[in-house]
mmCIF file of C-alpha atoms in Angstrom:
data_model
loop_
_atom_site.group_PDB
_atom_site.id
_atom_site.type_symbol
_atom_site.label_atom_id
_atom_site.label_comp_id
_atom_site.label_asym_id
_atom_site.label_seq_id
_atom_site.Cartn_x
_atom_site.Cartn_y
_atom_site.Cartn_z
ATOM 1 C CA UNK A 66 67.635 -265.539 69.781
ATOM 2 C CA UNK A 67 70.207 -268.284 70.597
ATOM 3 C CA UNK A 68 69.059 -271.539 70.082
ATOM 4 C CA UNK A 69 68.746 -273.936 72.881
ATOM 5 C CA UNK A 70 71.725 -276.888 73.361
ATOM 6 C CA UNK A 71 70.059 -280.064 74.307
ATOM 7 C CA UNK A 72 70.637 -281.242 77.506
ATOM 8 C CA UNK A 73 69.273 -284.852 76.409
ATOM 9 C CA UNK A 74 69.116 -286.414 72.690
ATOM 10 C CA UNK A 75 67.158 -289.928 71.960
ATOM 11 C CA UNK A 76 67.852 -290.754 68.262
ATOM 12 C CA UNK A 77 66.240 -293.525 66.676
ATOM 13 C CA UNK A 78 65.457 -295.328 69.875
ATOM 14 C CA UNK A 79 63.151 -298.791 70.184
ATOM 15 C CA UNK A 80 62.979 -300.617 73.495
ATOM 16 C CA UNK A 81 61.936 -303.893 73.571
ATOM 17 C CA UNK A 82 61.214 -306.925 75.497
ATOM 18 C CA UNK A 83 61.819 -310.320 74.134
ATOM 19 C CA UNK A 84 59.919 -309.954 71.122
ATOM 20 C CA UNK A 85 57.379 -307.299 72.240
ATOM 21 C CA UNK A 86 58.647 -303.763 71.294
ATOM 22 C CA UNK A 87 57.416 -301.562 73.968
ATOM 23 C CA UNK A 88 58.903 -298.329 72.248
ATOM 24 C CA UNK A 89 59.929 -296.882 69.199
ATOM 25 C CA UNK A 90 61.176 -293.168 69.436
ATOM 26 C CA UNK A 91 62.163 -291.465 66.082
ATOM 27 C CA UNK A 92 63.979 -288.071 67.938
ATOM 28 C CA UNK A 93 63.530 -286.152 71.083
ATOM 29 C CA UNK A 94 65.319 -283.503 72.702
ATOM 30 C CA UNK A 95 65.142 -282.195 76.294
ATOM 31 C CA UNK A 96 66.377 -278.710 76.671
ATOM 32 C CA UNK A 97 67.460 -276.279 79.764
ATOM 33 C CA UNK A 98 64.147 -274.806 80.741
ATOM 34 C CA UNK A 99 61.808 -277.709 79.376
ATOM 35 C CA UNK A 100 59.015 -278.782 81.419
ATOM 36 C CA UNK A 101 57.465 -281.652 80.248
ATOM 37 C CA UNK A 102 54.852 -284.054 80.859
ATOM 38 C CA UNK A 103 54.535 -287.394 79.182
ATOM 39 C CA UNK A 104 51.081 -288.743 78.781
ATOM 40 C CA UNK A 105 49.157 -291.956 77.764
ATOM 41 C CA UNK A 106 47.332 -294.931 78.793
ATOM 42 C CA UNK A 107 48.695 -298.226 80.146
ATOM 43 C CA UNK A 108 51.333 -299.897 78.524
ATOM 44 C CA UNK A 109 51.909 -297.014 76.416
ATOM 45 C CA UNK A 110 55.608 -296.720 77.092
ATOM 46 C CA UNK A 111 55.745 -293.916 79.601
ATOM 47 C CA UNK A 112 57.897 -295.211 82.366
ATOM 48 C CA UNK A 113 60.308 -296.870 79.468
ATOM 49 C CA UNK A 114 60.803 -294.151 78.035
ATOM 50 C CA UNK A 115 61.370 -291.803 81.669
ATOM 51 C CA UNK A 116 63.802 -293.992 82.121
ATOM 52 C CA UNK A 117 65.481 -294.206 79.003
ATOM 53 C CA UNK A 118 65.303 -290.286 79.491
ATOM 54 C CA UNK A 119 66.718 -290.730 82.949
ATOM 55 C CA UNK A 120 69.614 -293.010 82.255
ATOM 56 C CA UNK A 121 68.297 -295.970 84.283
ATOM 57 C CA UNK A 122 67.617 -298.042 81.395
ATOM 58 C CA UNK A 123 69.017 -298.646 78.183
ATOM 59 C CA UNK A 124 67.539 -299.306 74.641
ATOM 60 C CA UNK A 125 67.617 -302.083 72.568
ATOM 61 C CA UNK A 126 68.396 -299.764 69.545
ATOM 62 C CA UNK A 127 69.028 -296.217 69.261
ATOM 63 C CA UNK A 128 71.429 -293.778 70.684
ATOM 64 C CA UNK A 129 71.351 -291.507 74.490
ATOM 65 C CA UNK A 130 72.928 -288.912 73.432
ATOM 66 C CA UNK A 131 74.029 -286.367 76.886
ATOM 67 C CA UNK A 132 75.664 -283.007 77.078
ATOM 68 C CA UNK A 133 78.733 -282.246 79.387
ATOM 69 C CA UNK A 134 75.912 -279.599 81.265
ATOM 70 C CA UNK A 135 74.165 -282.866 81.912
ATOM 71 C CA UNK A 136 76.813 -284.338 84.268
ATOM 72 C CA UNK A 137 77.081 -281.372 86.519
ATOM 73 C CA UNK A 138 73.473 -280.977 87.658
ATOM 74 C CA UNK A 139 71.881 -282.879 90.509
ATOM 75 C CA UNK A 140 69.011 -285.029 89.239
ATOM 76 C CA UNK A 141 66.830 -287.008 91.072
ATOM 77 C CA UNK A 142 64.606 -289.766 90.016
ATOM 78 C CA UNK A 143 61.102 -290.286 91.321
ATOM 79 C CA UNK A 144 59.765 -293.649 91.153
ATOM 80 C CA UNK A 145 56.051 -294.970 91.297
ATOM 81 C CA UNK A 146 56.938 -296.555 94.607
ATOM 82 C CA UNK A 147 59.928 -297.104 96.846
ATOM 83 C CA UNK A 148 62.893 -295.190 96.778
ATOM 84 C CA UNK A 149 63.382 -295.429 100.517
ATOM 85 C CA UNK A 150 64.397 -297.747 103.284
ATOM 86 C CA UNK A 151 61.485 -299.032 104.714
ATOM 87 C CA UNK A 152 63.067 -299.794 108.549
ATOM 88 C CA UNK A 153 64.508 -296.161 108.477
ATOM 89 C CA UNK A 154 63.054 -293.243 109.569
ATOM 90 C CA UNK A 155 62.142 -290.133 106.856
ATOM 91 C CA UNK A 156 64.933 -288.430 108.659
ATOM 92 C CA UNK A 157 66.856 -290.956 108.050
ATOM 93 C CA UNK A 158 66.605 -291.255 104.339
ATOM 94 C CA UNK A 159 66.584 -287.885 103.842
ATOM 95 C CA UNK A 160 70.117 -287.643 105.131
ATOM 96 C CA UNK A 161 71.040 -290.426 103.289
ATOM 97 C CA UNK A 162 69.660 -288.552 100.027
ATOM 98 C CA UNK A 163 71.076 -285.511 100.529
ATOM 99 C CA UNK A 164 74.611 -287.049 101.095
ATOM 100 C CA UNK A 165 74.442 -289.205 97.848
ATOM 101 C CA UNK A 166 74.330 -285.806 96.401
ATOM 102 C CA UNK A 167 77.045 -283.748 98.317
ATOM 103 C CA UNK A 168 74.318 -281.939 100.395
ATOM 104 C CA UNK A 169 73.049 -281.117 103.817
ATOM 105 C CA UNK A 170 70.235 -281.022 105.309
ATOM 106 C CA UNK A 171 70.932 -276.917 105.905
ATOM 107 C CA UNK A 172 69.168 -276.375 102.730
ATOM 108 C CA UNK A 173 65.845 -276.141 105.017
ATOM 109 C CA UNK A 174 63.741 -278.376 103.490
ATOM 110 C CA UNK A 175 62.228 -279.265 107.468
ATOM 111 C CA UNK A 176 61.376 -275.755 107.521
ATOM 112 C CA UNK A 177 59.833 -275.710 104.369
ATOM 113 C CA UNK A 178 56.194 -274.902 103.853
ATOM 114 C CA UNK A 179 55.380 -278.250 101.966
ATOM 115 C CA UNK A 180 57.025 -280.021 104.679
ATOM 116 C CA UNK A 181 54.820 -278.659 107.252
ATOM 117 C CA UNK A 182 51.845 -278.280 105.130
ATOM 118 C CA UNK A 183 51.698 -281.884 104.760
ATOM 119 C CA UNK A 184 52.120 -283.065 108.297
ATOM 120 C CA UNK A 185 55.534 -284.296 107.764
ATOM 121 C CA UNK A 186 56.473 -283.181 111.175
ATOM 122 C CA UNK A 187 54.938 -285.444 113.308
ATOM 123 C CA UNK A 188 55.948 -288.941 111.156
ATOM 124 C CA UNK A 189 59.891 -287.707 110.662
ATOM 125 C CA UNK A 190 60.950 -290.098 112.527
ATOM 126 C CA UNK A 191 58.563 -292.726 112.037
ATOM 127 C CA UNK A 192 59.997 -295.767 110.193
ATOM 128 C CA UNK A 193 58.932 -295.380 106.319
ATOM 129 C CA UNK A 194 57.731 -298.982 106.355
ATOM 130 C CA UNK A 195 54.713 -298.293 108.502
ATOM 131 C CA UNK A 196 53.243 -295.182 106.838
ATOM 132 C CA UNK A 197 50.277 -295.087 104.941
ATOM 133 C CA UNK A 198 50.663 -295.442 101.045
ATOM 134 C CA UNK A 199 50.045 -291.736 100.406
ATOM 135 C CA UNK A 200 52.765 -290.845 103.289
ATOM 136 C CA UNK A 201 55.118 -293.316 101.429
ATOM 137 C CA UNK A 202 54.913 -291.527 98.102
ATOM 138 C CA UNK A 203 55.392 -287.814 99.774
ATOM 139 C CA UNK A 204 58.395 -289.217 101.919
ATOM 140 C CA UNK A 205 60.145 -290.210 98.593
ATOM 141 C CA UNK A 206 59.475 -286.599 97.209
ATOM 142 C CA UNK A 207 60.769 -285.775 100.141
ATOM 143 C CA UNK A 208 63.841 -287.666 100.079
ATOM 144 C CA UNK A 209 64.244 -286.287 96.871
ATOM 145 C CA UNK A 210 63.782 -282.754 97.823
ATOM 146 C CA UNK A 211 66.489 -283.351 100.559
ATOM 147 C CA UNK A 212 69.345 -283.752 97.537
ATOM 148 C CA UNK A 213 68.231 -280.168 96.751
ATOM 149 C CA UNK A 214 67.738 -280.916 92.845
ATOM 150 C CA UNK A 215 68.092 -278.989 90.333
ATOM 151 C CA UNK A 216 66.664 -281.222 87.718
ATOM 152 C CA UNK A 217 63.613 -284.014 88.229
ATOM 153 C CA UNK A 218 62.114 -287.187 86.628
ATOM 154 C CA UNK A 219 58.954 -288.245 88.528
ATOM 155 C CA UNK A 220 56.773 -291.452 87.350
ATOM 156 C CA UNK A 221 53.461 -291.064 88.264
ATOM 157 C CA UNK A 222 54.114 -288.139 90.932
ATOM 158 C CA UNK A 223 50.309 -288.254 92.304
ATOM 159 C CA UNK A 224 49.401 -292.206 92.135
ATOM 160 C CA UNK A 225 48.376 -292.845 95.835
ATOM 161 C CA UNK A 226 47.489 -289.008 96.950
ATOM 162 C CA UNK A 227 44.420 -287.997 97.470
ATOM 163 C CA UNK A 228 43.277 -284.649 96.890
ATOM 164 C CA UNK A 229 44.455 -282.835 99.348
ATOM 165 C CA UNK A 230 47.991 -284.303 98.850
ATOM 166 C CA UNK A 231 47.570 -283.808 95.234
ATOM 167 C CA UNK A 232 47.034 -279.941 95.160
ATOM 168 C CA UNK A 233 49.828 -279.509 97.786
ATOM 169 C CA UNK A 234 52.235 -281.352 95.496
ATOM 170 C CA UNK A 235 51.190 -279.127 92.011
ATOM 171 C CA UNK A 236 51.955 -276.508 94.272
ATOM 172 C CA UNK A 237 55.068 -277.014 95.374
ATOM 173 C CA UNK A 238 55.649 -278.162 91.512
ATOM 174 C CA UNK A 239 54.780 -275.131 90.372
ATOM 175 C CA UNK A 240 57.202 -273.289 92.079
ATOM 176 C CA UNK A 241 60.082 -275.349 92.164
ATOM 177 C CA UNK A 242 59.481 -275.518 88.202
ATOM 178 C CA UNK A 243 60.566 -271.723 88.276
ATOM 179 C CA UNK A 244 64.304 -272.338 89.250
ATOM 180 C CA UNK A 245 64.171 -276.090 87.530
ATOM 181 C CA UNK A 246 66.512 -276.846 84.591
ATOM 182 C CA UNK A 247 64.129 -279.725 83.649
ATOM 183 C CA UNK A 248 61.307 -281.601 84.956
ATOM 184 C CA UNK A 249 60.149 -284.637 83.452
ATOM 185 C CA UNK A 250 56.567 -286.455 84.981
ATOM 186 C CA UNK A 251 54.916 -289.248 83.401
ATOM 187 C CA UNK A 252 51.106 -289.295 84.445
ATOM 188 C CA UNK A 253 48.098 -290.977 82.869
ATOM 189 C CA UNK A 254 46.104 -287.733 82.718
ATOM 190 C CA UNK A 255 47.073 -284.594 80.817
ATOM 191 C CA UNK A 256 48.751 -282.128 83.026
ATOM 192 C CA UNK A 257 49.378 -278.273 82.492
ATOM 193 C CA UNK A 258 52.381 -277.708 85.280
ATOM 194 C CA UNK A 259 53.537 -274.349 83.888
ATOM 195 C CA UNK A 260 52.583 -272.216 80.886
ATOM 196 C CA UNK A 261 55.407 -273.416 78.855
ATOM 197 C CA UNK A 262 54.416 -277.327 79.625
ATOM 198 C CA UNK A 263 55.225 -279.563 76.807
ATOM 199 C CA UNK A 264 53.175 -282.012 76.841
ATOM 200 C CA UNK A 265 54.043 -286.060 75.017
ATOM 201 C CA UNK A 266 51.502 -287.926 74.270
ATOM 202 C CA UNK A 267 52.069 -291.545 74.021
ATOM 203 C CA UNK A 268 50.611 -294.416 72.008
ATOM 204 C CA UNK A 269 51.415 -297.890 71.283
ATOM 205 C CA UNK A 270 55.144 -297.154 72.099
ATOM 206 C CA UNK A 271 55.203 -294.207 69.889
ATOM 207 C CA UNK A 272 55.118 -290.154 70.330
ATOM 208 C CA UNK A 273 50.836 -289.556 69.076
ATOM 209 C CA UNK A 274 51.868 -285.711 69.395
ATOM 210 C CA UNK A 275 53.435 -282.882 71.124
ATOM 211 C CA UNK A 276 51.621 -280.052 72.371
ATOM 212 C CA UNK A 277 52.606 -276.985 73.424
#
């Protein structure tokens, strides 16, 4: 069997602020097909390293190492919060998302059940600003969804959902892992996405363990 090519290589990397080191990273490699989730408590390093992952930040030390591949796919970044314009509408954004990317909103994401499921409808073209915090967080999935990704880095995907919310999101997670070429979700909790989740658990800065 052919081996995979890393899409993403993080050699040696530490991340630090001031004189606090936040992160120290020996190697890791994110492949085509890789789901992974990366675990740990507060302050472990999680959204550092997402974005060190993602591109958005740099480290202190170490090298970002990125295929050609890499540069041709159309990742999206998740934050915590934000993301949007809060005076806009969710229709709005979402066509200013999917034009950053070179899309349209023909890619029936309206029609789409999560959309619907989730009462999206009836807020579309309420300004972001005024929506609850749970609507805030699913309008910049949303928004993300409307760049039709192919690829996906989400911090803390479910902070702010409740349950309902929560089990319509792993849902639609689930199945849009089945065409992915990566997703990458930091979380607090361990979470088993798909059967091949690879799972980073996170401690004092450092990788504690993989599982598979």
């Amino acid at each position: 069997m052919k081996e995979k090519m890393p899409l993403i290589q993080l050699y040696n990397i530490e991340k630090s602020y001031g004189k606090q080191k936040v992160l120290m990273i020996d190697e890791l490699q994110i492949s085509r097909r890789d789901i992974i989730t990366i675990t740990g408590p507060n302050g472990a390093g999680k959204t550092t390293l997402l974005n060190i992952l993602a591109g958005i930040s740099l480290p202190s030390k170490g090298k970002r190492i990125c295929s050609k591949e890499l540069n041709a796919l159309r990742l999206c970044y998740i934050p915590q919060s934000g993301g949007f314009y809060r005076n806009l509408s969710l229709i709005e954004n979402m066509k200013i998302w999917s034009n950053l990317y070179g899309q349209s909103l023909k890619h029936n994401i309206i029609d789409h059940w999560f959309f619907k499921v989730l009462g999206l409808t009836s807020i579309i073209h309420k300004p972001v600003g005024e929506l609850s915090v749970g609507f805030q967080k699913i309008a910049t999935i949303t928004c993300a969804l409307s760049a039709n990704p192919n690829g996906l880095f989400l911090d803390e995907p479910t902070s702010g959902l409740d349950q309902e919310k929560t089990k319509v999101f792993f849902k639609w997670l689930e199945e849009f892992c089945l065409s992915a070429v990566f997703v990458i979700i930091t979380s607090h909790n361990s979470l088993k996405v798909s059967s091949d989740c690879i799972e980073i658990s996170l401690k004092e800065g450092g990788i504690q363990c993989k599982e598979y």
